[in-house]
mmCIF file of C-alpha atoms and ligand atoms in Angstrom:
data_model
loop_
_atom_site.group_PDB
_atom_site.id
_atom_site.type_symbol
_atom_site.label_atom_id
_atom_site.label_comp_id
_atom_site.label_asym_id
_atom_site.label_seq_id
_atom_site.Cartn_x
_atom_site.Cartn_y
_atom_site.Cartn_z
ATOM 1 C CA UNK A 562 0.018 -0.117 0.021
ATOM 2 C CA UNK A 563 2.817 2.492 0.707
ATOM 3 C CA UNK A 564 5.650 1.702 -1.705
ATOM 4 C CA UNK A 565 3.741 -0.170 -4.540
ATOM 5 C CA UNK A 566 6.104 -3.271 -4.169
ATOM 6 C CA UNK A 567 4.780 -5.979 -6.280
ATOM 7 C CA UNK A 568 4.083 -8.991 -4.145
ATOM 8 C CA UNK A 569 5.933 -12.236 -5.243
ATOM 9 C CA UNK A 570 4.341 -15.605 -4.767
ATOM 10 C CA UNK A 571 6.569 -16.221 -1.380
ATOM 11 C CA UNK A 572 4.856 -13.071 -0.194
ATOM 12 C CA UNK A 573 1.310 -14.545 -0.348
ATOM 13 C CA UNK A 574 1.863 -17.758 1.714
ATOM 14 C CA UNK A 575 -1.040 -17.690 4.209
ATOM 15 C CA UNK A 576 0.125 -17.081 7.861
ATOM 16 C CA UNK A 577 3.770 -17.994 7.096
ATOM 17 C CA UNK A 578 4.692 -14.872 4.886
ATOM 18 C CA UNK A 579 3.162 -12.437 7.526
ATOM 19 C CA UNK A 580 4.979 -14.127 10.446
ATOM 20 C CA UNK A 581 8.314 -14.279 8.606
ATOM 21 C CA UNK A 582 8.041 -10.587 7.671
ATOM 22 C CA UNK A 583 7.124 -9.692 11.229
ATOM 23 C CA UNK A 584 3.913 -7.983 9.715
ATOM 24 C CA UNK A 585 6.190 -5.443 7.850
ATOM 25 C CA UNK A 586 6.528 -4.693 4.195
ATOM 26 C CA UNK A 587 9.543 -6.606 2.641
ATOM 27 C CA UNK A 588 10.744 -3.460 0.752
ATOM 28 C CA UNK A 589 9.899 -0.482 2.879
ATOM 29 C CA UNK A 590 9.401 -2.023 6.166
ATOM 30 C CA UNK A 591 6.021 -0.246 6.803
ATOM 31 C CA UNK A 592 3.474 -2.222 8.882
ATOM 32 C CA UNK A 593 1.012 -4.360 6.807
ATOM 33 C CA UNK A 594 -1.639 -4.387 9.345
ATOM 34 C CA UNK A 595 -3.515 -7.126 11.232
ATOM 35 C CA UNK A 596 -6.428 -7.544 8.835
ATOM 36 C CA UNK A 597 -4.505 -9.776 6.431
ATOM 37 C CA UNK A 598 -3.013 -12.203 9.384
ATOM 38 C CA UNK A 599 -6.440 -12.222 11.063
ATOM 39 C CA UNK A 600 -8.229 -13.164 7.857
ATOM 40 C CA UNK A 601 -5.795 -15.872 7.148
ATOM 41 C CA UNK A 602 -5.999 -17.381 10.771
ATOM 42 C CA UNK A 603 -9.852 -16.750 10.748
ATOM 43 C CA UNK A 604 -10.421 -18.598 7.385
ATOM 44 C CA UNK A 605 -8.391 -21.648 8.691
ATOM 45 C CA UNK A 606 -10.713 -21.578 11.790
ATOM 46 C CA UNK A 607 -13.735 -21.225 9.513
ATOM 47 C CA UNK A 608 -12.897 -24.372 7.501
ATOM 48 C CA UNK A 609 -12.412 -26.315 10.779
ATOM 49 C CA UNK A 610 -15.804 -25.020 12.157
ATOM 50 C CA UNK A 611 -17.475 -25.768 8.960
ATOM 51 C CA UNK A 612 -16.492 -29.219 9.204
ATOM 52 C CA UNK A 613 -17.545 -29.591 12.894
ATOM 53 C CA UNK A 614 -21.033 -27.915 12.282
ATOM 54 C CA UNK A 615 -21.778 -29.273 8.715
ATOM 55 C CA UNK A 616 -25.367 -30.212 8.515
ATOM 56 C CA UNK A 617 -24.881 -33.610 6.914
ATOM 57 C CA UNK A 618 -21.860 -34.701 8.777
ATOM 58 C CA UNK A 619 -22.484 -38.352 8.458
ATOM 59 C CA UNK A 620 -22.495 -37.864 4.790
ATOM 60 C CA UNK A 621 -18.901 -36.471 4.897
ATOM 61 C CA UNK A 622 -17.682 -39.219 7.199
ATOM 62 C CA UNK A 623 -19.316 -41.927 5.203
ATOM 63 C CA UNK A 624 -17.254 -40.707 2.068
ATOM 64 C CA UNK A 625 -20.506 -39.710 0.309
ATOM 65 C CA UNK A 626 -19.037 -38.263 -2.946
ATOM 66 C CA UNK A 627 -21.791 -35.704 -3.463
ATOM 67 C CA UNK A 628 -21.479 -34.460 0.096
ATOM 68 C CA UNK A 629 -17.777 -34.210 -0.192
ATOM 69 C CA UNK A 630 -18.122 -32.196 -3.327
ATOM 70 C CA UNK A 631 -20.711 -29.891 -1.783
ATOM 71 C CA UNK A 632 -18.400 -29.401 1.244
ATOM 72 C CA UNK A 633 -15.607 -28.457 -1.067
ATOM 73 C CA UNK A 634 -17.663 -25.994 -3.086
ATOM 74 C CA UNK A 635 -18.756 -24.503 0.289
ATOM 75 C CA UNK A 636 -15.161 -24.051 1.370
ATOM 76 C CA UNK A 637 -14.479 -22.210 -2.026
ATOM 77 C CA UNK A 638 -17.478 -20.014 -1.119
ATOM 78 C CA UNK A 639 -16.185 -19.296 2.217
ATOM 79 C CA UNK A 640 -12.927 -18.132 0.665
ATOM 80 C CA UNK A 641 -14.835 -15.670 -1.681
ATOM 81 C CA UNK A 642 -16.813 -14.504 1.273
ATOM 82 C CA UNK A 643 -13.691 -13.819 3.354
ATOM 83 C CA UNK A 644 -12.270 -11.596 0.528
ATOM 84 C CA UNK A 645 -15.613 -9.739 0.191
ATOM 85 C CA UNK A 646 -15.715 -9.290 3.973
ATOM 86 C CA UNK A 647 -12.327 -7.860 4.159
ATOM 87 C CA UNK A 648 -12.735 -5.573 0.957
ATOM 88 C CA UNK A 649 -15.937 -4.244 2.504
ATOM 89 C CA UNK A 650 -14.615 -3.800 5.958
ATOM 90 C CA UNK A 651 -11.497 -2.205 4.821
ATOM 91 C CA UNK A 652 -12.645 -0.082 1.821
ATOM 92 C CA UNK A 653 -16.420 -0.006 2.117
ATOM 93 C CA UNK A 654 -16.573 -1.638 -1.222
ATOM 94 C CA UNK A 655 -17.975 -4.950 -2.804
ATOM 95 C CA UNK A 656 -16.406 -5.855 -5.972
ATOM 96 C CA UNK A 657 -19.171 -6.886 -8.431
ATOM 97 C CA UNK A 658 -17.103 -9.527 -10.271
ATOM 98 C CA UNK A 659 -16.441 -11.347 -6.849
ATOM 99 C CA UNK A 660 -20.174 -11.143 -5.923
ATOM 100 C CA UNK A 661 -21.245 -12.586 -9.343
ATOM 101 C CA UNK A 662 -18.516 -15.314 -8.857
ATOM 102 C CA UNK A 663 -20.134 -16.136 -5.453
ATOM 103 C CA UNK A 664 -23.571 -16.105 -7.243
ATOM 104 C CA UNK A 665 -22.042 -18.793 -9.636
ATOM 105 C CA UNK A 666 -20.701 -20.914 -6.893
ATOM 106 C CA UNK A 667 -23.943 -20.645 -5.040
ATOM 107 C CA UNK A 668 -26.190 -21.900 -8.014
ATOM 108 C CA UNK A 669 -23.671 -24.907 -8.337
ATOM 109 C CA UNK A 670 -23.924 -25.580 -4.741
ATOM 110 C CA UNK A 671 -27.699 -25.616 -4.611
ATOM 111 C CA UNK A 672 -28.241 -27.618 -7.639
ATOM 112 C CA UNK A 673 -25.969 -30.317 -5.991
ATOM 113 C CA UNK A 674 -28.074 -29.939 -2.912
ATOM 114 C CA UNK A 675 -31.560 -30.238 -4.449
ATOM 115 C CA UNK A 676 -30.710 -32.835 -7.175
ATOM 116 C CA UNK A 677 -31.310 -35.901 -5.042
ATOM 117 C CA UNK A 678 -34.679 -34.833 -3.803
ATOM 118 C CA UNK A 679 -35.823 -32.629 -6.744
ATOM 119 C CA UNK A 680 -39.350 -33.500 -6.705
ATOM 120 C CA UNK A 681 -39.666 -32.410 -2.945
ATOM 121 C CA UNK A 682 -37.896 -29.170 -3.469
ATOM 122 C CA UNK A 683 -40.136 -26.111 -2.427
ATOM 123 C CA UNK A 684 -39.861 -23.717 -5.084
ATOM 124 C CA UNK A 685 -42.332 -21.310 -3.653
ATOM 125 C CA UNK A 686 -40.127 -20.971 -0.558
ATOM 126 C CA UNK A 687 -37.006 -20.675 -2.627
ATOM 127 C CA UNK A 688 -38.399 -17.849 -4.542
ATOM 128 C CA UNK A 689 -39.848 -16.292 -1.351
ATOM 129 C CA UNK A 690 -36.141 -16.405 -0.038
ATOM 130 C CA UNK A 691 -35.036 -14.571 -2.953
ATOM 131 C CA UNK A 692 -37.690 -11.882 -2.422
ATOM 132 C CA UNK A 693 -37.243 -11.344 1.330
ATOM 133 C CA UNK A 694 -33.291 -11.282 1.478
ATOM 134 C CA UNK A 695 -31.911 -9.549 -1.650
ATOM 135 C CA UNK A 696 -35.431 -7.705 -1.836
ATOM 136 C CA UNK A 697 -35.222 -6.190 1.549
ATOM 137 C CA UNK A 698 -31.872 -4.520 0.949
ATOM 138 C CA UNK A 699 -32.951 -3.522 -2.507
ATOM 139 C CA UNK A 700 -35.917 -1.787 -1.384
ATOM 140 C CA UNK A 701 -33.844 -0.078 1.582
ATOM 141 C CA UNK A 702 -31.382 0.831 -1.059
ATOM 142 C CA UNK A 703 -33.946 2.405 -3.275
ATOM 143 C CA UNK A 704 -36.115 4.258 -0.841
ATOM 144 C CA UNK A 705 -33.113 5.592 1.110
ATOM 145 C CA UNK A 706 -31.405 6.797 -2.010
ATOM 146 C CA UNK A 707 -28.350 4.660 -1.137
ATOM 147 C CA UNK A 708 -28.240 6.301 2.253
ATOM 148 C CA UNK A 709 -28.997 3.364 4.609
ATOM 149 C CA UNK A 710 -27.577 0.452 2.632
ATOM 150 C CA UNK A 711 -25.148 0.427 -0.293
ATOM 151 C CA UNK A 712 -25.949 -0.937 -3.825
ATOM 152 C CA UNK A 713 -23.643 -3.846 -3.294
ATOM 153 C CA UNK A 714 -25.494 -5.235 -0.360
ATOM 154 C CA UNK A 715 -28.642 -6.717 -2.195
ATOM 155 C CA UNK A 716 -26.397 -8.262 -4.823
ATOM 156 C CA UNK A 717 -24.224 -9.949 -2.178
ATOM 157 C CA UNK A 718 -27.636 -11.064 -0.809
ATOM 158 C CA UNK A 719 -28.306 -13.091 -4.054
ATOM 159 C CA UNK A 720 -25.745 -15.883 -3.334
ATOM 160 C CA UNK A 721 -26.897 -15.998 0.133
ATOM 161 C CA UNK A 722 -30.449 -16.494 -0.695
ATOM 162 C CA UNK A 723 -29.690 -19.072 -3.287
ATOM 163 C CA UNK A 724 -27.856 -21.282 -0.727
ATOM 164 C CA UNK A 725 -30.338 -20.799 2.015
ATOM 165 C CA UNK A 726 -32.971 -21.627 -0.565
ATOM 166 C CA UNK A 727 -35.989 -21.131 1.883
ATOM 167 C CA UNK A 728 -38.192 -18.098 2.692
ATOM 168 C CA UNK A 729 -37.744 -18.465 6.480
ATOM 169 C CA UNK A 730 -33.952 -18.909 6.559
ATOM 170 C CA UNK A 731 -33.981 -15.779 4.278
ATOM 171 C CA UNK A 732 -35.944 -13.753 6.778
ATOM 172 C CA UNK A 733 -33.718 -15.176 9.712
ATOM 173 C CA UNK A 734 -30.725 -14.000 7.727
ATOM 174 C CA UNK A 735 -31.999 -10.550 7.502
ATOM 175 C CA UNK A 736 -32.739 -10.553 11.221
ATOM 176 C CA UNK A 737 -29.361 -11.995 12.121
ATOM 177 C CA UNK A 738 -27.386 -9.622 10.068
ATOM 178 C CA UNK A 739 -29.126 -6.590 11.472
ATOM 179 C CA UNK A 740 -28.864 -7.886 14.934
ATOM 180 C CA UNK A 741 -25.018 -8.577 14.596
ATOM 181 C CA UNK A 742 -24.741 -5.109 12.665
ATOM 182 C CA UNK A 743 -26.650 -3.215 15.637
ATOM 183 C CA UNK A 744 -24.578 -4.988 18.357
ATOM 184 C CA UNK A 745 -21.269 -4.011 16.771
ATOM 185 C CA UNK A 746 -22.096 -0.655 15.424
ATOM 186 C CA UNK A 747 -24.313 0.898 18.226
ATOM 187 C CA UNK A 748 -21.487 1.312 20.677
ATOM 188 C CA UNK A 749 -19.340 2.788 17.940
ATOM 189 C CA UNK A 750 -22.226 5.160 16.895
ATOM 190 C CA UNK A 751 -22.733 6.112 20.394
ATOM 191 C CA UNK A 752 -19.026 7.034 20.913
ATOM 192 C CA UNK A 753 -18.990 9.247 17.572
ATOM 193 C CA UNK A 754 -22.636 10.710 17.933
ATOM 194 C CA UNK A 755 -21.906 13.817 16.144
ATOM 195 C CA UNK A 756 -20.231 12.277 13.269
ATOM 196 C CA UNK A 757 -21.894 10.784 10.091
ATOM 197 C CA UNK A 758 -20.576 7.384 9.707
ATOM 198 C CA UNK A 759 -20.456 5.157 6.677
ATOM 199 C CA UNK A 760 -21.040 1.493 7.875
ATOM 200 C CA UNK A 761 -19.955 -1.414 5.495
ATOM 201 C CA UNK A 762 -22.939 -4.100 5.687
ATOM 202 C CA UNK A 763 -21.467 -6.861 3.834
ATOM 203 C CA UNK A 764 -19.610 -8.436 6.753
ATOM 204 C CA UNK A 765 -22.768 -8.411 8.836
ATOM 205 C CA UNK A 766 -24.578 -10.192 6.029
ATOM 206 C CA UNK A 767 -21.964 -12.758 5.612
ATOM 207 C CA UNK A 768 -21.887 -13.527 9.454
ATOM 208 C CA UNK A 769 -25.741 -13.640 9.544
ATOM 209 C CA UNK A 770 -25.733 -16.137 6.554
ATOM 210 C CA UNK A 771 -23.194 -18.340 8.163
ATOM 211 C CA UNK A 772 -25.195 -18.439 11.537
ATOM 212 C CA UNK A 773 -28.340 -19.148 9.930
ATOM 213 C CA UNK A 774 -26.711 -21.788 7.437
ATOM 214 C CA UNK A 775 -25.300 -23.699 10.340
ATOM 215 C CA UNK A 776 -28.364 -23.361 12.532
ATOM 216 C CA UNK A 777 -30.774 -24.355 9.849
ATOM 217 C CA UNK A 778 -31.727 -27.526 11.308
ATOM 218 C CA UNK A 779 -32.412 -25.840 14.754
ATOM 219 C CA UNK A 780 -34.459 -23.079 13.071
ATOM 220 C CA UNK A 781 -36.679 -25.589 11.104
ATOM 221 C CA UNK A 782 -37.366 -27.433 14.396
ATOM 222 C CA UNK A 783 -38.311 -24.425 16.070
ATOM 223 C CA UNK A 784 -40.654 -23.421 13.301
ATOM 224 C CA UNK A 785 -42.539 -26.952 13.326
ATOM 225 C CA UNK A 786 -43.197 -26.290 17.151
HETATM 226 ZN ZN1 LIG B 1476 6.151 -1.198 1.270
#
């Protein structure tokens, strides 16, 4: 960021490069920052947690090929989400190409998920999820004239809605993202009460999605009662 040094492949080895350089640029020795190392460690932890909380873990352990492919695709998606998370948190920006890539990955994931039970798939609920999750942020974006939420947020919701594929899970994702966002941002807002703040919402949407994705069985059980 400071000296425009072109990173070499050996500067990009997760965790190891950052540690061996002591968190400083190889050329100008300015500090790189903690976001990079936190993201690298965080993604490793997220991979492990994804395995531990995977909804169909028996499928993974019994070497069900379809389930293993689904899990691998989920990990690819998690990597894209991590990049989007950092981009938005650092620069308040969600690159369109990355979000469309995530949408493509989400469609492949969902096709594999519904393929074995295609006749039982609830298309109405799927469309409802698309309307409530990206729809909510699209309406907020339009009526507030880009003031409350950014234009990228509703597009980021598209892959999330495709992977949740259910109206109630979509609604829970909106709820979870807003709760997490309020919990994190309210103390900051109170501290800087006189300043106008730009709040990146993408990280909260991604966290809300992950909570709902891994708690989906629990949510469905609660809905039945
Ligand atoms: Zn430098």
